[in-house]
Every structure is written in structure tokens, then in C-alpha cells.
Short mmCIF file of C-alpha atoms in Angstrom, two decimals:
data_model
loop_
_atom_site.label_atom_id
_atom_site.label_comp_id
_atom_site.label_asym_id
_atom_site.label_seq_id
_atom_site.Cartn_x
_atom_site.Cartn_y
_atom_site.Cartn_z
CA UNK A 17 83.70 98.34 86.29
CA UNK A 18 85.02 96.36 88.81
CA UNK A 19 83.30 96.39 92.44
CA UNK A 20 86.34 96.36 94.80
CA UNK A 21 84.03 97.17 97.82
CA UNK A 22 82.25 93.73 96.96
CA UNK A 23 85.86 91.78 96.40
CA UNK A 24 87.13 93.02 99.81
CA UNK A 25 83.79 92.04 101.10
CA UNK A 26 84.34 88.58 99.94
CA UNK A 27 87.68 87.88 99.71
CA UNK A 28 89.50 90.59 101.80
CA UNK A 29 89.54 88.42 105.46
CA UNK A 30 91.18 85.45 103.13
CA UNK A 31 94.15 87.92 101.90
CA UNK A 32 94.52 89.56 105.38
CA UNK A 33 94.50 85.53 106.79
CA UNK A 34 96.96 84.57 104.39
CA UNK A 35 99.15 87.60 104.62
CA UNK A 36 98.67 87.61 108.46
CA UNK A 37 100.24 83.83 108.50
CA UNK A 38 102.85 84.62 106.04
CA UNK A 39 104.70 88.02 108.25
CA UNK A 40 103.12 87.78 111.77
CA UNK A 41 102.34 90.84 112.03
CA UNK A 42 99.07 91.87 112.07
CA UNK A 43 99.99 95.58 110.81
CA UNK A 44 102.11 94.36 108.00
CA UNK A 45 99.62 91.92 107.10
CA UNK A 46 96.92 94.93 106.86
CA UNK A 47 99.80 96.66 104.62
CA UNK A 48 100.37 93.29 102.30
CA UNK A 49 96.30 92.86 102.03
CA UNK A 50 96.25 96.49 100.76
CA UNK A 51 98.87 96.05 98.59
CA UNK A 52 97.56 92.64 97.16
CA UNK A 53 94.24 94.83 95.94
CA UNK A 54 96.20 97.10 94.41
CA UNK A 55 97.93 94.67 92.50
CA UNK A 56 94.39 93.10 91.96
CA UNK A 57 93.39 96.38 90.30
CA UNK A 58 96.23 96.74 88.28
CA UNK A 59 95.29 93.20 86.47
CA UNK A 60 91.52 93.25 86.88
CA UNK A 61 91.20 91.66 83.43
CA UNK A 62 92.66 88.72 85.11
CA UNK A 63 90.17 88.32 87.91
CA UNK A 64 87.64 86.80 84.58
CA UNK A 65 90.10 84.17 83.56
CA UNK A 66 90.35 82.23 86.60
CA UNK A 67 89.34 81.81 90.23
CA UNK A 68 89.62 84.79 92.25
CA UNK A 69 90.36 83.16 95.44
CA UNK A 70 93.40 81.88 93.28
CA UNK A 71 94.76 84.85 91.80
CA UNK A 72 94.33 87.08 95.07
CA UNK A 73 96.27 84.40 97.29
CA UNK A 74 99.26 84.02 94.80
CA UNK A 75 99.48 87.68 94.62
CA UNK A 76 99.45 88.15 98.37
CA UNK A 77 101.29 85.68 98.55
CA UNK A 78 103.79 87.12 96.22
CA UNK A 79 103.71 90.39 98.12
CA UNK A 80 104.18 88.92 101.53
CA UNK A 81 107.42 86.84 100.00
CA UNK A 82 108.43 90.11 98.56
CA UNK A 83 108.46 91.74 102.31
CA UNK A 84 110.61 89.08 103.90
CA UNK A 85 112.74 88.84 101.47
CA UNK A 86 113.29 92.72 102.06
CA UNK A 87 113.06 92.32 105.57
CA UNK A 88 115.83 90.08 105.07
CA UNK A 89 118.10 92.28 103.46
CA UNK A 90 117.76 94.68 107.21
CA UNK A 91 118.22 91.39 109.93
CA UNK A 92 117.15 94.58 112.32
CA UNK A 93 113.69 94.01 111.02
CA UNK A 94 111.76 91.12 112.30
CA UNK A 95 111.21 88.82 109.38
CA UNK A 96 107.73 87.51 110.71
CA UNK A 97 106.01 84.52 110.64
CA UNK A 98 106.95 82.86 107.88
CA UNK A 99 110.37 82.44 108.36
CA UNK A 100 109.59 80.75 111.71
CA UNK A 101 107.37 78.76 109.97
CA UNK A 102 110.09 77.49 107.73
CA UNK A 103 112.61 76.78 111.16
CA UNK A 104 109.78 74.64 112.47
CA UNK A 105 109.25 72.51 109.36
CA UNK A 106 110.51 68.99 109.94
CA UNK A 107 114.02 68.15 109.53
CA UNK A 108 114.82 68.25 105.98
CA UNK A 109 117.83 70.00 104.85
CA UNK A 110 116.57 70.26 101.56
CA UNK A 111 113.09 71.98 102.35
CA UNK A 112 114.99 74.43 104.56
CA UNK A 113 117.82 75.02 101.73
CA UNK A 114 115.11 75.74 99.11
CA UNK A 115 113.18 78.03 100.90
CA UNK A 116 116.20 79.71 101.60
CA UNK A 117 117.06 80.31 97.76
CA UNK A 118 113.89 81.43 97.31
CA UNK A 119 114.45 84.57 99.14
CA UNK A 120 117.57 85.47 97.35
CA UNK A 121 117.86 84.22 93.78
CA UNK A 122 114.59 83.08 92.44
CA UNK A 123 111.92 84.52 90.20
CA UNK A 124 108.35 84.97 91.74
CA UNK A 125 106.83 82.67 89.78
CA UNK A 126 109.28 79.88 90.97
CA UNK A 127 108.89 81.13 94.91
CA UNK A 128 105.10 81.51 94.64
CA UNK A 129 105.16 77.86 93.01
CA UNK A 130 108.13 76.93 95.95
CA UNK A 131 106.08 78.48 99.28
CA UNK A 132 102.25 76.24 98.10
CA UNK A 133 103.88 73.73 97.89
CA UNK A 134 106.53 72.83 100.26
CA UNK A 135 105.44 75.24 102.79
CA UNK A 136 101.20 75.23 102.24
CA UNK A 137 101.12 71.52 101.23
CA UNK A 138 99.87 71.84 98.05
CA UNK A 139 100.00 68.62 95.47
CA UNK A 140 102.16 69.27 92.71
CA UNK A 141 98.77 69.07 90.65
CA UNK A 142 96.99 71.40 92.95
CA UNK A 143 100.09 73.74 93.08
CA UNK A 144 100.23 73.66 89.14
CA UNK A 145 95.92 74.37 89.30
CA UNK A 146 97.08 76.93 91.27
CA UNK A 147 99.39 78.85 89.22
CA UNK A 148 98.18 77.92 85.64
CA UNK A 149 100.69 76.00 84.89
CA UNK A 150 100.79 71.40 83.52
CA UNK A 151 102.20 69.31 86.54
CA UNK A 152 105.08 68.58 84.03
CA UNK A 153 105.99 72.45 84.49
CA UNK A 154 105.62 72.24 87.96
CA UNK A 155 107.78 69.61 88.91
CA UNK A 156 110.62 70.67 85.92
CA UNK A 157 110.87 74.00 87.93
CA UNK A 158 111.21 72.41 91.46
CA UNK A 159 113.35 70.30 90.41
CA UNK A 160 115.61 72.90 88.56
CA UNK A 161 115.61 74.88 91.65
CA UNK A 162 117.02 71.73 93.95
CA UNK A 163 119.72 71.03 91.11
CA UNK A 164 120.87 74.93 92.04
CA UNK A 165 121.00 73.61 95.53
CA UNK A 166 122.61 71.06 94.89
CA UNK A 167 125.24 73.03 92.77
CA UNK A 168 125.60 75.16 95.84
CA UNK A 169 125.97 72.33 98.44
CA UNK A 170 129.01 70.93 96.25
CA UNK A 171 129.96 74.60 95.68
CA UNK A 172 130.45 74.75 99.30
CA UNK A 173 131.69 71.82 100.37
CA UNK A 174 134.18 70.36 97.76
CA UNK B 765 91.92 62.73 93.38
CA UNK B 766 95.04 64.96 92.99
CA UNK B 767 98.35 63.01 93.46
CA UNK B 768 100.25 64.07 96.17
CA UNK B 769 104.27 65.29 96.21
CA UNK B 770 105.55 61.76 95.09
CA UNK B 771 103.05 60.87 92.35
CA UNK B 772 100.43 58.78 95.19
CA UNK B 773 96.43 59.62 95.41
CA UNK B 774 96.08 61.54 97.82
CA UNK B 775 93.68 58.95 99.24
CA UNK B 776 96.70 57.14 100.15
CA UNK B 777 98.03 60.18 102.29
CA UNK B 778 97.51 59.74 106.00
CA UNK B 779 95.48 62.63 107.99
CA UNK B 780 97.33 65.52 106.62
CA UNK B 781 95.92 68.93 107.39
CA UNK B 782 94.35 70.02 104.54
CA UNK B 783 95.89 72.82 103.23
CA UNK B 784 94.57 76.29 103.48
CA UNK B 785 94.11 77.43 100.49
CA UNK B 786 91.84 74.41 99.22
CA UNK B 787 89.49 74.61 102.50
CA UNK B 788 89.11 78.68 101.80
CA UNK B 789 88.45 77.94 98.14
CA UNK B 790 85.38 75.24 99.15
CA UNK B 791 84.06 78.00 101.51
CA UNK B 792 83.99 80.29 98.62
CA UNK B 793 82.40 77.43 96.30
CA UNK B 794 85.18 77.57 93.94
CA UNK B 795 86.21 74.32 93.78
CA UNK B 796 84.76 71.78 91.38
CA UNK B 797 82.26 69.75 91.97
CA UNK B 798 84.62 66.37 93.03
CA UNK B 799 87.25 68.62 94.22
CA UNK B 800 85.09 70.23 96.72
CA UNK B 801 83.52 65.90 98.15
CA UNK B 802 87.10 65.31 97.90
CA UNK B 803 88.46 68.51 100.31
CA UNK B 804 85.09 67.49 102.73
CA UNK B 805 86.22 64.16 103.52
CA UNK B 806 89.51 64.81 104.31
CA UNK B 807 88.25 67.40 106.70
CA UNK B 808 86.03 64.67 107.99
CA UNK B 809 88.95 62.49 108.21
CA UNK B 810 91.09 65.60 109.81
CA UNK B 811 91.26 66.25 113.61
CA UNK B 812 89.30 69.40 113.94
CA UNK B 813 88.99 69.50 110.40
CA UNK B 814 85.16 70.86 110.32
CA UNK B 815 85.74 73.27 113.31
CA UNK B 816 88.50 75.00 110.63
CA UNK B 817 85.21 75.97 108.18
CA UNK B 818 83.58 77.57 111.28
CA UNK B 819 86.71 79.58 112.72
CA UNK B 820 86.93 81.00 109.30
CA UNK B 821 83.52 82.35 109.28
CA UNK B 822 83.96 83.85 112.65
CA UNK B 823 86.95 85.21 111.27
CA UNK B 824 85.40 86.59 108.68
CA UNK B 825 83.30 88.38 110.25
CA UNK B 826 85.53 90.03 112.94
CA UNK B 827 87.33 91.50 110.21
CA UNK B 828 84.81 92.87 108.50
CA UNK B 829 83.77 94.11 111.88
CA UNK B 830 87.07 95.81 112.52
CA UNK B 831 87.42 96.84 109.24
CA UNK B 832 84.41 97.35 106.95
CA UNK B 833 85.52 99.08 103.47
CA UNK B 834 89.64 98.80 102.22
CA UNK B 835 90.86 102.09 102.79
CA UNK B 836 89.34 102.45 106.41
CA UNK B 837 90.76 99.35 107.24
CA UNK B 838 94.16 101.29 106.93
CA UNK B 839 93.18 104.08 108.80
CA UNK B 840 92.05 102.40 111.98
CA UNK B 841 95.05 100.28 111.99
CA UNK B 842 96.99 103.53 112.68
CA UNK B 843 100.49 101.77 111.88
CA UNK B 844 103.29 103.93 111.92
CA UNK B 845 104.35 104.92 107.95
CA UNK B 846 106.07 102.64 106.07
CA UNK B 847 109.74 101.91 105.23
CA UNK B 848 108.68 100.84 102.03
CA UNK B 849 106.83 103.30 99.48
CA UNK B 850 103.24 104.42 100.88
CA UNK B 851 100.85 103.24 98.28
CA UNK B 852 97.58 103.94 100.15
CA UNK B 853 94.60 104.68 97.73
CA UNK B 854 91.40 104.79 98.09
CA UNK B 855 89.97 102.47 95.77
CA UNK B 856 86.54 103.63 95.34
CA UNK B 857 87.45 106.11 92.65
CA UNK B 858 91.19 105.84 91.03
CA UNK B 859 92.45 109.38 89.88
CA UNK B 860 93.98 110.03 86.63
CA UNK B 861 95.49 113.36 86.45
CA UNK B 862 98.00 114.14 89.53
CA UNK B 863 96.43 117.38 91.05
CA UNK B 864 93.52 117.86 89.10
CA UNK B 865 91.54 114.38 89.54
CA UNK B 866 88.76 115.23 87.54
CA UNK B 867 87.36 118.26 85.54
CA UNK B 868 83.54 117.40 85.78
CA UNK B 869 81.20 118.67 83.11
CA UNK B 870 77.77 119.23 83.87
CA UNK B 871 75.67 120.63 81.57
CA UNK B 872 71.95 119.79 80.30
CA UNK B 873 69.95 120.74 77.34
CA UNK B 874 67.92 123.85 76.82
CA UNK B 875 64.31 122.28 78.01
CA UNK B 876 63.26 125.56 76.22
CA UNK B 877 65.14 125.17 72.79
CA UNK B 878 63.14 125.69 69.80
CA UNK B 879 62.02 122.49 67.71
CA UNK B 880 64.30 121.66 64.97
CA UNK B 881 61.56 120.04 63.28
CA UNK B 882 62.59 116.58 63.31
CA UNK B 883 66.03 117.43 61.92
CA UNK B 884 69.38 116.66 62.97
CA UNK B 885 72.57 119.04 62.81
CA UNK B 886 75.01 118.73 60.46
CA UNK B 887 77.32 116.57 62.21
CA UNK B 888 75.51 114.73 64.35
CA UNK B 889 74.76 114.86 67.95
CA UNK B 890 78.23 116.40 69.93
CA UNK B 891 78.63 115.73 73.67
CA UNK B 892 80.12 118.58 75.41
CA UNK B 893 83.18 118.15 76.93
CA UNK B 894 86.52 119.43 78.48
CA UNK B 895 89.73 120.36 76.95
CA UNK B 896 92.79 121.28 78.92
CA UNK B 897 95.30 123.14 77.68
CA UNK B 898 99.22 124.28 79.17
CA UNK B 899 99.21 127.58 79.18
CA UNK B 900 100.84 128.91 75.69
CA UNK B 901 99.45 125.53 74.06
CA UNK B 902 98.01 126.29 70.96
CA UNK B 903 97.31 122.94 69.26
CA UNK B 904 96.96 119.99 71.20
CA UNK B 905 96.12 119.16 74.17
CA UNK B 906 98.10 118.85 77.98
CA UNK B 907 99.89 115.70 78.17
CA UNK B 908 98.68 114.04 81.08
CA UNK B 909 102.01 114.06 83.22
CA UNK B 910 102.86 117.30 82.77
CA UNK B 911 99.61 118.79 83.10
CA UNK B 912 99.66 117.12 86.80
CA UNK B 913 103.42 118.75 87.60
CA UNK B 914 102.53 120.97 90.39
CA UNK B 915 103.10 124.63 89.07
CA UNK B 916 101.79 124.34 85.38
CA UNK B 917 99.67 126.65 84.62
CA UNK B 918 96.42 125.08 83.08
CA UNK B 919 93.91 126.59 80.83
CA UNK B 920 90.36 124.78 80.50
CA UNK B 921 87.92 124.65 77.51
CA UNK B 922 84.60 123.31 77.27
CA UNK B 923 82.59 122.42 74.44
CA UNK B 924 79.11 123.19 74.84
CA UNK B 925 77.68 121.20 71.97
CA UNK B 926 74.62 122.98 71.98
CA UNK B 927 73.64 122.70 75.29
CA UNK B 928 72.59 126.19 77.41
CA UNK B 929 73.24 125.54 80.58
CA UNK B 930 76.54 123.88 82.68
CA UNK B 931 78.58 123.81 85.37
CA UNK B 932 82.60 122.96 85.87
CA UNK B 933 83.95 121.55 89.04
CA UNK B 934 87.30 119.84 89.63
CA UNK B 935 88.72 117.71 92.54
CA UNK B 936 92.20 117.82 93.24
CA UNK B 937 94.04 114.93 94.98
CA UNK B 938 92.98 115.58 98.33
CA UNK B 939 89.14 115.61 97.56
CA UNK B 940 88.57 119.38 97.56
CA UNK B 941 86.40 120.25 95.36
CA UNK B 942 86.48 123.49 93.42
CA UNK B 943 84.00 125.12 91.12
CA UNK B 944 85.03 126.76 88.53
CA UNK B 945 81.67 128.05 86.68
CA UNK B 946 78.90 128.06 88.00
CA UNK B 947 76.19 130.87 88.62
CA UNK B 948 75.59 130.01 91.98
CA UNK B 949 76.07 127.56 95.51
CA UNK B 950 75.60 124.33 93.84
CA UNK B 951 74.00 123.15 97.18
CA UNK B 952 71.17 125.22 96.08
CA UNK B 953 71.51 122.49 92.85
CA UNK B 954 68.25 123.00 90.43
CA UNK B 955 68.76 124.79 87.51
CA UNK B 956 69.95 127.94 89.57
CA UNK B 957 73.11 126.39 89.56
CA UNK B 958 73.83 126.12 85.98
CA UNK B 959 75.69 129.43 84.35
CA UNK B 960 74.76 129.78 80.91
CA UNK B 961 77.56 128.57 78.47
CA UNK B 962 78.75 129.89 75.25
CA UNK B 963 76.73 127.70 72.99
CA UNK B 964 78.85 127.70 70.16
CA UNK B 965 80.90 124.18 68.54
CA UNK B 966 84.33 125.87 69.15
CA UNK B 967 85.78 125.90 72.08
CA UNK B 968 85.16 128.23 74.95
CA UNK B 969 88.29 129.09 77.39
CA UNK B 970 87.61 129.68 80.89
CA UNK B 971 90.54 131.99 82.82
CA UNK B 972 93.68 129.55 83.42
CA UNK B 973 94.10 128.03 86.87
CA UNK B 974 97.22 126.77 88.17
CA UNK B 975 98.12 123.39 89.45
CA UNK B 976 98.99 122.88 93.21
CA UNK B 977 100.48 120.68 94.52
CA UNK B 978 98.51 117.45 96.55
CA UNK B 979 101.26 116.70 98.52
CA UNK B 980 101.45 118.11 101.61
CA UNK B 981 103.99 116.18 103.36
CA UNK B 982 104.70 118.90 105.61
CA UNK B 983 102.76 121.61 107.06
CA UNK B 984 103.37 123.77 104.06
CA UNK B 985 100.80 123.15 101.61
CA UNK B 986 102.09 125.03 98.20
CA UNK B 987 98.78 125.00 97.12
CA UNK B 988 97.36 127.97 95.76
CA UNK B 989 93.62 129.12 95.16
CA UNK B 990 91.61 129.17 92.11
CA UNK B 991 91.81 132.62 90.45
CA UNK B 992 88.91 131.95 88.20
CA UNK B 993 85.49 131.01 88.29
CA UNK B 994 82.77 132.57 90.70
CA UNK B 995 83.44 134.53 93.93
CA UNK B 996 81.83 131.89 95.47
CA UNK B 997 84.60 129.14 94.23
CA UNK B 998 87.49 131.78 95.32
CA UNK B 999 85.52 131.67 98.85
CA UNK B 1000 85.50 128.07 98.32
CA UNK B 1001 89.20 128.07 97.79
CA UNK B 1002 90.67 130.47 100.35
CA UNK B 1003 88.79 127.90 102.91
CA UNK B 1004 90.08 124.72 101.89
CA UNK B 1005 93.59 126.49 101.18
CA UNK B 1006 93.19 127.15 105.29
CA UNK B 1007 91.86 124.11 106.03
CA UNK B 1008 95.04 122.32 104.41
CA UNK B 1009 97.38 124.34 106.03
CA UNK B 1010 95.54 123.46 109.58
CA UNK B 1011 95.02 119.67 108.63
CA UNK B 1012 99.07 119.56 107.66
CA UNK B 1013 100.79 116.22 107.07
CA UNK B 1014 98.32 114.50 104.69
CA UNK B 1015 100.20 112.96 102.23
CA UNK B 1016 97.47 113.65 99.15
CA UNK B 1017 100.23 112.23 96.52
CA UNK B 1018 100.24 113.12 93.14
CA UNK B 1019 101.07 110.43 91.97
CA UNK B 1020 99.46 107.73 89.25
CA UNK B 1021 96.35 106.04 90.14
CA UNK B 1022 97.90 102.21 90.10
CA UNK B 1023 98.68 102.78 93.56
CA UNK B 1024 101.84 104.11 93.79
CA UNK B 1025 101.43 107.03 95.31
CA UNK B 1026 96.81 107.13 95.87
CA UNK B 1027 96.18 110.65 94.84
CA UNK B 1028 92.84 110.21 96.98
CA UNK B 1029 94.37 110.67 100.09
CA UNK B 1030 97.85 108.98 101.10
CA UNK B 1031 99.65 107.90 103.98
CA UNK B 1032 96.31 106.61 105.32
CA UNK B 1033 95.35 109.12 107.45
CA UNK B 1034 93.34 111.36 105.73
CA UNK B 1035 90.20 108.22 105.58
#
């Protein structure tokens, strides 16, 4: 039976950390970390197959994209840290358009894959570690999702 | 060496921070073995780089500080409830049925029973058990969800399998516990606890109880007591059935045990 007393022990201040950089707040981060253990317990088999420390931060990190991209749906609610993070990335139009789908159109996977590594910094080999998936896969999604922007920029400017 | 966004070794990046996630996973040790030289030298090579591994410790260790166990760490936050839907649960011990979280069988053999001489019934060696039956049920037994709907009335077997001596508690979704046979206080515990039980291999029906309701999220609990068991469990009852209405505005949730609803105790204040 799993010991979630000893995961939080070990791996809880990493989620809060990681949720608490993602929203800014340090109440909604408490609210994301709970929610990533839940999630946790829901796919416990999982936690055998591969690094923890992996699957907990893609799943918080998954749950923290999930708030913002609610929060962005209410512009009345402060869309925390992340966002701010993305305005302060250097000036690339295309970083700041594909973070921008990601809120609105894409599947998790594709987001999760999207925020390690444009926003974290990730390789496209460490992202790919990351989320189980070959580099090949990686790079075919990320590049599918900056052909959509593309299709959007030409969409919107004829 | 990992190649970096454009297909170069990542020794051939300049001083980039190192990301996050890799410098948590070589705290944890779960990097391989070259991963983990490779992530140390370009902390080396970082500005500050090795003062990162010991802010995370001291992290670390403030929040476990502030916030020891999972669900307490809610509780002390004291956030205001949630726009989104309160899964709070307290992860120790997931609930399966909505109101009644568990039916708990005790019972123990007869230290007194006479020797079968070496032999074995016919049938082999039966655990006791529970059964729990909607009222008017015949056949079968109470399909989870709707034995949990708050209202149903509930009807509980046991099975003694042989053994002489038991008693039945159950804790409903806010962590009251309620006995329903027993001869006596089970503080006193020791066998003058234990109520005799019908020894036979069919099943045994206790007086039917009725589901309440575990969410209280107002000051009206709809909770009603036990009308079976001992005096002592009615007592038991009538005082937690006060205490709720007092305590008001727990949100005990009746809900499944994934987390969407934590039948142990929701909205995070009842920790």
C-alpha cells in the first residue's frame, strides 16, 4: 500500500516549489500540491514505472497549467506567476505565441511537453526523458504546434 | 551529454541556469550516474549554482516545518474555499462507501472451543465478514453508490464463520464512529467488549440503520442516529448527532474516495 505520508515527506516541498513558481500564490500553490497527490493516488501504479520526482512534477505541473488556463477564462482572477514569467521571457514572438496556444487549444500532454521546455529549459532529450516519450516525438509535436501558429499568424494577417 | 534545443551538447551551451527540475532530481539521487557528474558541473560552472542545492534543503525543511503531514498542511493554510471543486481528503485512509466508510468486523475465535480433533470443516476455513443489504433486498447485495445515497435505509449481516465472539463498528464520513454490537464500552476493550454472535454459516441480520448524510454544508446536519445496536452506541449517537449540529459547516462529502469530494473530512477545516 502506498505510504503517502513518506511521498509528501520526500517529495511534497518539490511539488509545493514547483507549483508555488508556476501561480504565485502561495495558497494556490498549497491547493495545486494537494491536488497533484491526489492525482498521484489515483495512478499509484505509475509511481513503479518511472521516477517519482518525474511523474509528480509533470502532474503538478499539469495541474498548475490547468489553473491558469482557468484563471484565464475570469481576467478578474490574477493569473499568477507563470504568466509573468512568460511576459519576461526574452523577446521572441514565437515563445510568447506558443505559450499562448497552450492555454487555449492544446492537449496536456503537448503543454506539459511545451512549459519544460521552452519555459523550464529542458533539452528536447531531457524534456522527452521527462515525459516518456523518443526525442523524434518530442520535437514532431513542437513543431506541429508552431505550424498551428504559424497557420494563425497568416490567418491573421493575410 | 543531452543535446540542447538546436541539436548542440550541451557542453557547448554557455552558463545557462540549470534547470529546476534536473538539480531537484540530483538532490533526490534520481538521476543516472553521468547525468547526475554532468548536472554537478554545470552547477560548478553556474553563478550560485551550488548555493541552489543548499536553499533547497532549507526549503525543505521550512515546509515541512510549516506543514508536517498533507492534509494539515491545508488546514493551517486557512485559504478561503475554492472556486474550483473542494477536493480535500485526507489521505491517510481513502473511504469507499459515501456515508458509511467502513463496517469493521471484529471478531476472534472461541479460545474455549472444543478440539475438533485435528479435523477440518467441511468447507474449509470461512472468515467472517459483513454483508449489507438495502432494505427490501433479498438477493444480492447494496450496490455501492446507492447504498452511500443519504436516506437508504441499510440492513447489515455478518457472518460469523464459527467464531463466538465480535464486535461491529462503522465510521461515517466525518470520522464518527458508531458501534453497532457490542456488549459493552469498547474502551474497556478485552474480551468484555465482544457480544457473543450467532455462530451459525448463514447470515445473521442486525436491525437496519439508515444512512445520513456526511455533508453538512450548512448548520443543518440531516444526520440521524443509529436505532440499533447497544444503548451505549444510541448514547454514542445522540452525542455526535449534537456535536455535528454545534461543529456546523464541515463539509464531510460523500463523495468517492479519488478525491473528488474526501469523505474524511472536506473543505479542510475539519483537520
Amino acid at each position: 500500500m502506498l505510504d503517502v505520508d513518506a511521498l509528501y515527506q520526500r517529495y511534497g516541498p518539490m511539488v509545493l516549489r514547483r507549483c508555488r513558481r508556476m501561480l504565485g500564490s502561495e495558497d494556490r500553490a498549497m491547493d495545486a500540491m494537494q491536488d497533484t497527490f491526489v492525482q498521484i493516488l489515483r495512478h499509484a501504479d505509475r509511481l513503479d514505472a518511472e521516477a517519482p520526482s518525474s511523474l509528480l512534477w509533470r502532474v503538478a505541473t499539469r495541474v498548475c497549467l490547468n489553473l491558469v488556463r482557468g484563471a484565464k477564462r475570469r481576467p478578474e482572477v490574477d493569473d499568477g506567476a507563470l504568466l509573468e514569467r512568460i511576459a519576461s521571457l526574452p523577446d521572441d514572438p514565437t515563445t510568447r505565441r506558443v505559450l499562448d496556444r497552450i492555454f487555449a487549444r492544446e492537449p496536456d500532454s503537448t503543454r506539459v511537453m511545451a512549459v519544460l521546455h521552452y519555459v523550464d529549459g529542458l533539452t528536447l532529450e531531457e524534456t522527452a526523458a521527462e515525459v516518456g516519450l523518443s526525442v523524434s516525438g518530442v520535437r514532431k509535436r513542437l513543431r506541429t504546434l508552431r505550424e498551428r501558429l504559424a497557420q494563425d499568424d497568416s490567418e491573421v494577417r493575410p | 551529454m543531452s543535446p540542447t534545443h538546436d541539436g548542440a551538447r550541451a557542453a557547448d551551451r554557455g552558463p545557462e541556469r540549470v534547470p529546476e527540475l534536473l538539480v531537484e532530481k540530483l538532490r533526490l539521487g534520481e538521476l543516472a550516474p553521468a547525468d547526475a557528474d554532468a548536472v554537478r558541473q554545470r552547477l560548478a560552472a553556474e553563478p550560485g549554482g551550488l548555493a541552489r542545492l543548499a536553499a533547497l534543503d532549507a526549503d525543505d525543511a521550512a515546509t515541512l516545518a510549516r506543514h508536517p503531514r498533507l492534509a494539515a498542511a491545508r488546514a493551517e493554510a486557512g485559504g478561503p474555499p475554492r472556486a474550483s471543486s473542494p477536493r480535500w481528503l485526507r489521505l491517510a485512509a481513502p473511504a469507499v462507501l459515501a456515508v458509511v466508510a467502513a463496517l469493521l468486523l471484529f471478531a476472534r475465535a472461541d479460545a474455549d472451543a472444543p478440539s475438533r480433533g485435528g479435523l477440518r470443516p467441511k468447507g474449509g476455513d470461512v472468515a467472517p465478514r459483513l454483508v449489507i443489504y438495502r432494505q427490501g433486498e433479498r438477493r444480492g447485495r447494496a450496490r455501492r453508490r446507492r447504498a452511500g445515497q443519504a436516506g437508504t435505509a441499510l440492513q447489515v449481516a455478518y457472518i460469523a464463520a464459527g467464531r463466538s465472539y465480535g464486535a461491529i463498528m462503522s465510521v461515517d464520513g466525518r470520522g464518527g464512529t458508531t458501534v453497532h454490537l457490542a456488549a459493552g464500552p469498547l474502551e474497556q476493550g478485552g474480551e468484555g467488549a465482544a457480544a457473543a454472535l450467532v455462530r451459525a454459516r448463514r447470515r445473521a441480520r442486525l436491525r437496519a440503520l439508515r444512512a445520513d448524510d456526511a455533508r453538512a454544508e450548512d448548520a443543518r446536519s440531516r444526520s440521524r442516529p443509529s436505532r440499533c445496536g447497544s444503548p451505549i452506541a444510541r448514547r454514542r449517537d445522540r452525542r455526535a448527532h449534537r456535536d455535528r449540529g454545534r461543529r456546523g459547516g464541515a463539509r464531510g462529502a460523500a463523495r468517492r474516495a479519488d478525491g473528488a469530494g474526501g469523505p474524511l473530512g472536506g473543505g479542510g477545516r475539519r483537520q
